[in-house]
Amino acid sequence: MPRYFIWTIGCQMNKAESRQIAGYLDSAGYRVTTSFSNADLVVLNTCVVRQSAEHKVLGTLGLLKGLKSKRPNLRILVTGCFVNSHPQELRRRFPHVDLLYKPGDYPELVAWGQKQGIPVEQRLPRYARNDSRAASPPCALIPIIQGCDNFCSYCIVPYRRGREASRPSEEIVCEVRELAGKGTEEVTLVGQNVDSYGHDLPGRPDLADLLSELSNVDDLVRIRFLTNHPKDMSLKLIETMASLDKVCEHLELPAQSGNNYMLKAMRRDYTVEQFRDLVHTIRHKIPHVSLSTDMIVGFPGETEEQFEQSLSLVREMRFDVVHVAAYSPRQGTVACREYQDDIPAEVKKERLNRIEELQTAIATEINSQLQGQEMEVLAEGKKGGKWFGRSRSNKLVFFEDAGDWLGQLVKIQIQKTSPWSLKGQVKK
Ligand code: SF4
């Protein structure tokens, strides 16, 4: 039986697509393996959001060139954001790669597979079906929209993934139904901007409509979605989220900065005031919602005062989680072309540390209030002998127990808290 290995870096979209590719290869009779060295087919699912990620991809392609010279039958496929709109140029630079295809372009993958004699079910639609006969994982990522139309000034994604293209809702519902039938209890709908889902489909269904449809899938217990864009999140979506039991009380809502001038330079198309109002509306409609955000520090021209406004926003909003990144210029973006990367590295690092320190203190306080509480956790697996899973509010919870809890909803009494995770025991 031929073996495959999928190397994935980058965002949740890539992870979701890798799962779909794995489903396709499983259904074609391939067996998964754990390294390049014993695989017959390798898929690189790439990210180039940061220059360092692109270097990692180039390094891995170099490694595979060496492997292929020793094992000419090794098949190498490359997808993800590394595959830009000039695939001919990439083919010329990397002749040892058998197929380069754009993220989500499953027909191209399948057409290549057919030429290689990899069997494919006739009913295969635009996406690679998860036809693996194996049980599905408790939690699955489901891509619902490809690409992005926003062109934030620092981001390369729209140039690599292209314009937004939504998957038809019937296709998504069908995939989720299949997964739920095989054991998946929680799905996370993913896209660069899930809030613009459906605007390019006939009848213009939106994310709220999709959530309502998915709520009717039997055996599915939880639904999440990410990432949201503050300028596109509608009241209808918030109200739908509040009204559907299966939709978890958790949102990823990137703020990026607490200063309007910076937001404008980033081309985010909302103001701090609008962001604040949106958070207040969400918290009013969904009282126990947990919020995660992203912040960028050291964007070109960011003054100490402007940075302090970001710090104030974090202090005021009391997010559950803050992912903070120091700005680094990405070739091919507007920010790289038009602005000078003028904030010294040590200043960026210091700003990043200050946000992280503040957030650690906030998360410590928020999580300590959960001490002694009972939480429903979906057990996803084991790490270091302990079970782990997430609560509806996306808190990572560990517990020790001799039972087999994989894929089960467990009531956990929280005994210990930290800013990053919780620990507890099964409530008998
Ligand atoms: S919304 Fe902005 S940051 Fe997010 S993928 Fe689109 S362009 Fe990039």
Coordinates of C-alpha atoms and ligand atoms in Angstrom, one line a residue:
M1 CA 0.0 0.0 0.0
P2 CA 1.6 3.4 -1.0
R3 CA 2.2 5.8 1.8
Y4 CA 1.8 9.6 2.1
F5 CA 3.1 12.3 4.3
I6 CA 1.5 15.8 4.5
W7 CA 3.8 18.6 5.8
T8 CA 1.6 21.5 6.9
I9 CA 2.6 25.0 8.2
G10 CA 0.5 28.1 8.6
C11 CA -3.0 28.9 9.5
Q12 CA -6.2 26.9 10.2
M13 CA -7.1 27.0 6.5
N14 CA -4.0 25.0 5.7
K15 CA -4.8 22.5 8.5
A16 CA -8.3 22.2 7.2
E17 CA -7.2 21.6 3.6
S18 CA -4.6 19.1 4.7
R19 CA -7.3 17.1 6.4
Q20 CA -9.3 17.1 3.1
I21 CA -6.3 16.0 1.1
A22 CA -5.7 13.2 3.7
G23 CA -9.3 12.2 3.2
Y24 CA -8.9 12.0 -0.5
L25 CA -5.6 10.0 -0.3
D26 CA -7.1 7.6 2.4
S27 CA -10.1 7.0 0.1
A28 CA -7.7 6.3 -2.8
G29 CA -6.0 3.5 -0.8
Y30 CA -3.0 5.4 0.5
R31 CA -1.7 5.0 4.1
V32 CA -0.5 7.9 6.2
T33 CA 3.1 7.8 7.4
T34 CA 5.0 10.1 9.8
S35 CA 8.0 11.4 7.8
F36 CA 9.3 12.2 4.4
S37 CA 11.8 9.4 4.5
N38 CA 9.3 6.5 4.2
A39 CA 6.6 8.2 2.1
D40 CA 5.9 7.5 -1.6
L41 CA 4.0 10.7 -1.9
V42 CA 4.7 14.0 -0.1
V43 CA 2.4 17.0 0.0
L44 CA 3.8 20.3 1.2
N45 CA 0.9 22.6 2.3
T46 CA 2.8 25.9 2.5
C47 CA 2.5 29.3 4.2
V48 CA 4.3 32.4 3.1
V49 CA 2.6 35.0 5.4
R50 CA 6.0 35.8 6.8
Q51 CA 9.3 35.8 5.0
S52 CA 10.6 33.2 7.6
A53 CA 7.8 30.8 6.6
E54 CA 8.8 31.1 2.9
H55 CA 12.4 30.3 3.8
K56 CA 11.2 27.2 5.6
V57 CA 9.3 26.1 2.5
L58 CA 12.4 26.7 0.3
G59 CA 14.5 24.7 2.8
T60 CA 12.0 21.8 2.7
L61 CA 11.9 21.9 -1.1
G62 CA 15.7 21.6 -1.1
L63 CA 15.6 18.6 1.3
L64 CA 13.1 16.9 -1.0
K65 CA 15.2 17.5 -4.1
G66 CA 17.9 15.5 -2.4
L67 CA 15.5 12.8 -1.4
K68 CA 14.1 12.6 -4.9
S69 CA 17.5 12.2 -6.5
K70 CA 17.9 9.1 -4.4
R71 CA 14.3 7.9 -4.9
P72 CA 13.1 9.1 -8.3
N73 CA 9.7 7.5 -7.7
L74 CA 8.9 9.8 -4.9
R75 CA 6.0 12.1 -5.8
I76 CA 6.0 15.7 -4.6
L77 CA 3.0 17.9 -4.5
V78 CA 3.0 21.5 -3.4
T79 CA 0.0 23.6 -2.5
G80 CA -0.8 26.5 -0.1
C81 CA 0.1 30.2 -0.4
F82 CA 3.6 29.4 -1.9
V83 CA 1.8 28.6 -5.1
N84 CA 1.3 32.1 -6.6
S85 CA -0.2 33.2 -9.8
H86 CA 2.9 32.3 -11.8
P87 CA 3.1 28.5 -11.5
Q88 CA 5.1 28.2 -14.7
E89 CA 7.9 30.1 -13.0
L90 CA 7.7 27.9 -10.0
R91 CA 7.7 24.8 -12.2
R92 CA 10.9 26.1 -13.8
R93 CA 12.6 26.7 -10.5
F94 CA 11.5 23.4 -8.9
P95 CA 11.5 20.8 -11.6
H96 CA 11.5 18.0 -9.0
V97 CA 8.0 18.9 -7.9
D98 CA 5.3 16.8 -9.7
L99 CA 2.4 19.1 -9.1
L100 CA 1.9 22.7 -7.9
Y101 CA -1.7 23.6 -7.3
K102 CA -3.4 26.6 -5.8
P103 CA -4.9 26.2 -2.3
G104 CA -8.3 24.6 -2.5
D105 CA -8.0 23.7 -6.2
Y106 CA -9.1 20.1 -5.7
P107 CA -10.1 19.5 -9.4
E108 CA -6.4 20.0 -10.3
L109 CA -5.3 17.6 -7.6
V110 CA -7.8 15.0 -8.6
A111 CA -7.0 15.4 -12.3
W112 CA -3.4 14.8 -11.5
G113 CA -4.3 11.8 -9.3
Q114 CA -6.3 10.3 -12.1
K115 CA -3.4 10.6 -14.5
Q116 CA -1.3 8.7 -11.9
G117 CA -3.9 6.0 -11.6
I118 CA -5.1 7.1 -8.2
P119 CA -8.8 6.1 -8.1
V120 CA -11.3 8.8 -7.5
E121 CA -15.0 8.5 -6.8
Q122 CA -17.1 9.9 -9.7
R123 CA -19.2 11.9 -7.3
L124 CA -16.3 14.0 -6.2
P125 CA -17.4 17.6 -6.2
R126 CA -15.2 20.7 -6.1
Y127 CA -13.5 19.6 -3.0
A128 CA -11.7 16.4 -2.0
R129 CA -14.3 14.5 -0.1
N130 CA -13.4 12.9 3.2
D131 CA -14.1 9.4 2.1
S132 CA -11.8 7.8 4.6
R133 CA -13.5 4.8 6.1
A134 CA -11.7 5.5 9.4
A135 CA -13.6 7.2 12.2
S136 CA -13.4 11.0 12.0
P137 CA -11.6 13.0 14.7
P138 CA -13.8 14.6 17.4
C139 CA -13.0 18.1 16.1
A140 CA -12.7 19.0 12.4
L141 CA -11.8 22.2 10.5
I142 CA -14.0 22.9 7.5
P143 CA -12.9 25.5 4.9
I144 CA -15.9 27.5 3.8
I145 CA -14.4 30.4 1.9
Q146 CA -11.1 30.7 0.0
G147 CA -9.1 33.9 -0.5
C148 CA -9.6 37.4 0.7
D149 CA -10.8 40.7 -0.9
N150 CA -9.6 43.0 1.8
F151 CA -6.0 43.8 0.9
C152 CA -4.8 44.8 4.4
S153 CA -1.6 46.7 3.7
Y154 CA 0.7 44.3 5.5
C155 CA -0.8 41.0 4.2
I156 CA 0.3 38.8 1.3
V157 CA -2.7 36.4 1.5
P158 CA -5.0 38.1 -1.2
Y159 CA -2.1 38.0 -3.7
R160 CA -1.5 34.3 -3.1
R161 CA -4.9 32.9 -2.3
G162 CA -6.8 35.2 -4.7
R163 CA -10.2 36.7 -4.4
E164 CA -12.9 35.3 -2.1
A165 CA -14.6 32.2 -3.4
S166 CA -17.3 30.6 -1.1
R167 CA -18.1 26.9 -1.1
P168 CA -21.7 26.2 -1.8
S169 CA -23.6 25.6 1.5
E170 CA -25.0 22.3 0.3
E171 CA -21.4 21.0 -0.2
I172 CA -20.4 22.2 3.3
V173 CA -23.5 20.7 4.9
C174 CA -22.9 17.4 3.1
E175 CA -19.3 17.3 4.3
V176 CA -20.2 18.1 7.9
R177 CA -23.0 15.5 7.8
E178 CA -20.6 12.8 6.6
L179 CA -18.1 13.7 9.3
A180 CA -20.7 13.8 12.1
G181 CA -21.9 10.4 10.9
K182 CA -18.4 9.1 11.5
G183 CA -17.9 10.6 14.9
T184 CA -17.0 14.3 14.6
E185 CA -18.8 16.3 17.2
E186 CA -17.4 19.7 16.7
V187 CA -16.6 21.6 13.5
T188 CA -14.8 24.9 13.1
L189 CA -15.7 26.7 9.9
V190 CA -12.6 28.5 8.6
G191 CA -11.7 31.1 6.1
Q192 CA -9.5 34.2 5.9
N193 CA -12.7 36.2 6.5
V194 CA -15.7 34.0 7.3
D195 CA -17.9 37.1 7.7
S196 CA -18.0 37.6 3.9
Y197 CA -19.1 34.0 3.3
G198 CA -21.7 33.7 0.6
H199 CA -21.7 37.1 -1.1
D200 CA -20.5 35.4 -4.3
L201 CA -23.0 32.6 -4.3
P202 CA -26.4 32.5 -5.9
G203 CA -29.1 33.9 -3.5
R204 CA -26.2 35.3 -1.4
P205 CA -26.6 33.1 1.7
D206 CA -24.5 34.4 4.6
L207 CA -22.7 32.8 7.5
A208 CA -25.7 33.2 9.8
D209 CA -27.8 31.1 7.2
L210 CA -25.0 28.5 7.1
L211 CA -24.9 28.2 10.9
S212 CA -28.6 27.7 11.0
E213 CA -28.4 24.9 8.4
L214 CA -25.5 23.2 10.2
S215 CA -27.4 23.4 13.5
N216 CA -29.8 20.9 12.0
V217 CA -27.1 18.2 11.4
D218 CA -27.8 15.3 13.7
D219 CA -24.9 14.2 16.0
L220 CA -23.1 17.5 15.6
V221 CA -22.8 19.0 19.0
R222 CA -20.7 22.2 18.6
I223 CA -20.0 24.7 15.9
R224 CA -17.3 27.4 15.8
F225 CA -16.0 29.7 13.1
L226 CA -13.0 31.9 12.4
T227 CA -11.6 34.4 11.5
N228 CA -13.9 37.3 11.7
H229 CA -13.3 40.8 10.3
P230 CA -14.6 43.6 12.5
K231 CA -15.9 45.6 9.5
D232 CA -18.0 42.7 8.2
M233 CA -19.5 41.1 11.3
S234 CA -23.2 41.7 11.1
L235 CA -25.8 42.0 13.8
K236 CA -27.7 39.2 12.2
L237 CA -24.7 36.9 12.7
I238 CA -24.3 37.9 16.3
E239 CA -28.0 37.3 17.0
T240 CA -28.0 34.0 15.2
M241 CA -25.0 32.9 17.2
A242 CA -26.8 33.9 20.4
S243 CA -29.9 31.9 19.4
L244 CA -28.3 28.6 18.3
D245 CA -27.4 26.2 21.1
K246 CA -24.8 24.4 19.0
V247 CA -22.8 27.6 18.2
C248 CA -20.1 28.0 20.9
E249 CA -19.6 31.3 22.8
H250 CA -16.2 32.1 21.4
L251 CA -15.0 34.6 18.7
E252 CA -11.8 35.4 17.1
L253 CA -11.9 39.1 16.3
P254 CA -8.6 40.7 15.3
A255 CA -8.3 44.3 16.5
Q256 CA -4.7 44.8 15.2
S257 CA -4.3 48.3 16.7
G258 CA -5.8 50.7 19.2
N259 CA -5.0 53.7 17.1
N260 CA -7.1 55.0 14.2
Y261 CA -4.1 56.3 12.2
M262 CA -2.4 52.9 12.4
L263 CA -5.7 51.1 11.4
K264 CA -5.9 53.4 8.4
A265 CA -2.3 52.7 7.4
M266 CA -3.1 49.0 7.8
R267 CA -6.1 49.4 5.6
R268 CA -8.4 47.7 8.1
D269 CA -11.5 49.8 7.2
Y270 CA -12.8 50.3 10.8
T271 CA -12.0 52.6 13.6
V272 CA -11.2 51.9 17.2
E273 CA -14.6 53.3 18.2
Q274 CA -16.4 50.9 15.8
F275 CA -14.4 48.0 17.1
R276 CA -15.3 48.9 20.7
D277 CA -19.0 49.2 19.8
L278 CA -18.9 45.9 18.1
V279 CA -17.4 44.2 21.2
H280 CA -20.1 45.8 23.4
T281 CA -22.8 44.6 21.1
I282 CA -21.4 41.0 21.1
R283 CA -21.1 41.0 24.9
H284 CA -24.5 42.4 25.3
K285 CA -26.1 39.7 23.1
I286 CA -23.9 36.8 24.2
P287 CA -23.1 37.5 27.8
H288 CA -20.5 34.7 28.5
V289 CA -18.7 35.0 25.2
S290 CA -14.9 34.6 25.2
L291 CA -13.0 36.8 22.8
S292 CA -9.6 36.3 21.2
T293 CA -7.8 39.0 19.3
D294 CA -4.7 39.7 17.2
M295 CA -2.5 42.8 17.6
I296 CA 0.4 44.1 15.6
V297 CA 3.1 46.2 17.3
G298 CA 5.8 48.2 15.6
F299 CA 3.9 48.9 12.4
P300 CA 5.8 51.5 10.3
G301 CA 5.6 54.9 12.0
E302 CA 3.9 53.6 15.2
T303 CA 4.8 56.2 17.9
E304 CA 5.0 55.3 21.6
E305 CA 1.7 57.1 22.1
Q306 CA 0.0 55.2 19.4
F307 CA 1.3 51.9 20.8
E308 CA 0.0 52.9 24.2
Q309 CA -3.5 53.2 22.7
S310 CA -3.2 49.5 21.7
L311 CA -2.1 48.7 25.2
S312 CA -5.2 50.6 26.5
L313 CA -7.5 48.8 24.2
V314 CA -6.2 45.4 25.4
R315 CA -6.6 46.7 29.0
E316 CA -10.2 48.0 28.4
M317 CA -11.5 45.1 26.3
R318 CA -10.1 42.3 28.6
F319 CA -9.8 39.7 25.9
D320 CA -9.5 36.1 26.9
V321 CA -6.5 35.6 24.5
V322 CA -4.3 38.1 22.6
H323 CA -2.0 36.9 19.8
V324 CA 0.5 39.7 19.4
A325 CA 3.0 39.9 16.5
A326 CA 5.8 42.3 15.8
Y327 CA 5.4 43.8 12.3
S328 CA 7.8 42.4 9.7
P329 CA 7.7 43.6 6.1
R330 CA 6.4 41.2 3.6
Q331 CA 7.6 41.6 0.0
G332 CA 4.8 42.2 -2.4
T333 CA 2.5 44.0 0.0
V334 CA 1.5 47.7 0.0
A335 CA 3.1 48.3 3.4
C336 CA 6.4 46.9 2.3
R337 CA 6.4 49.0 -0.8
E338 CA 5.1 52.3 0.6
Y339 CA 6.3 52.4 4.2
Q340 CA 9.7 52.3 5.8
D341 CA 10.1 49.6 8.4
D342 CA 11.4 52.3 10.8
I343 CA 10.7 50.8 14.3
P344 CA 13.9 49.3 15.7
A345 CA 13.7 45.5 16.4
E346 CA 14.4 46.1 20.2
V347 CA 11.5 48.6 20.4
K348 CA 9.1 46.1 18.6
K349 CA 10.2 43.4 21.1
E350 CA 9.7 45.6 24.1
R351 CA 6.2 46.6 22.9
L352 CA 5.4 43.0 22.2
N353 CA 6.5 42.0 25.7
R354 CA 4.5 44.8 27.3
I355 CA 1.3 43.6 25.6
E356 CA 2.1 40.0 26.5
E357 CA 2.7 40.9 30.2
L358 CA -0.5 42.9 30.4
Q359 CA -2.5 40.1 28.7
T360 CA -0.9 37.5 31.0
A361 CA -2.2 39.4 34.0
I362 CA -5.7 39.8 32.5
A363 CA -5.9 36.1 31.5
T364 CA -4.8 35.1 35.0
E365 CA -7.6 37.1 36.5
I366 CA -10.2 35.9 34.0
N367 CA -9.3 32.2 34.3
S368 CA -8.9 32.3 38.1
Q369 CA -12.7 33.0 38.3
L370 CA -13.2 29.6 36.8
Q371 CA -11.7 27.8 39.8
G372 CA -14.1 25.4 41.3
Q373 CA -16.6 25.7 38.3
E374 CA -17.9 22.8 36.3
M375 CA -17.1 22.9 32.6
E376 CA -18.2 20.7 29.7
V377 CA -15.1 19.6 27.8
L378 CA -14.9 17.7 24.5
A379 CA -12.0 15.3 24.9
E380 CA -9.7 15.6 21.9
G381 CA -6.8 13.4 22.8
K382 CA -4.0 12.8 25.3
K383 CA -0.7 14.7 25.9
G384 CA 1.9 13.6 28.4
G385 CA -0.5 11.1 29.9
K386 CA -3.3 13.7 30.4
W387 CA -6.5 14.1 28.6
F388 CA -7.1 17.5 26.9
G389 CA -10.0 19.2 25.3
R390 CA -11.7 22.5 25.0
S391 CA -14.7 24.1 26.7
R392 CA -17.4 25.8 24.7
S393 CA -15.6 29.1 25.4
N394 CA -12.4 27.6 23.9
K395 CA -10.5 27.2 27.2
L396 CA -7.9 24.4 27.0
V397 CA -8.6 22.0 29.8
F398 CA -6.4 19.1 31.0
F399 CA -7.6 16.2 33.2
E400 CA -6.2 12.9 34.4
D401 CA -8.4 9.9 34.3
A402 CA -8.0 6.2 33.5
G403 CA -11.2 6.0 31.4
D404 CA -11.4 6.3 27.6
W405 CA -12.8 9.7 27.0
L406 CA -11.8 10.3 23.4
G407 CA -14.6 12.2 21.6
Q408 CA -16.8 12.4 24.7
L409 CA -18.2 15.4 26.4
V410 CA -17.0 15.3 29.9
K411 CA -18.0 17.4 32.9
I412 CA -14.8 18.7 34.5
Q413 CA -14.5 20.3 37.9
I414 CA -11.8 23.0 37.5
Q415 CA -9.1 22.7 40.3
K416 CA -6.2 24.8 38.9
T417 CA -6.0 27.7 36.6
S418 CA -3.3 29.5 34.7
P419 CA -3.4 32.2 32.0
W420 CA -3.1 29.6 29.2
S421 CA -5.0 26.5 30.4
L422 CA -7.1 24.9 33.1
K423 CA -6.7 21.7 35.0
G424 CA -9.4 19.6 36.7
Q425 CA -11.0 16.3 37.4
V426 CA -13.9 14.4 36.0
K427 CA -17.0 15.1 37.9
K428 CA -18.5 11.8 38.9
Ligands
SF4_1 S1 -8.5 40.3 6.2 FE1 -6.6 41.3 5.9 S2 -5.2 40.2 7.2 FE2 -6.9 38.9 6.9 S3 -6.3 37.6 5.1 FE3 -7.5 39.4 4.3 S4 -5.9 40.8 3.8 FE4 -5.0 39.4 5.1

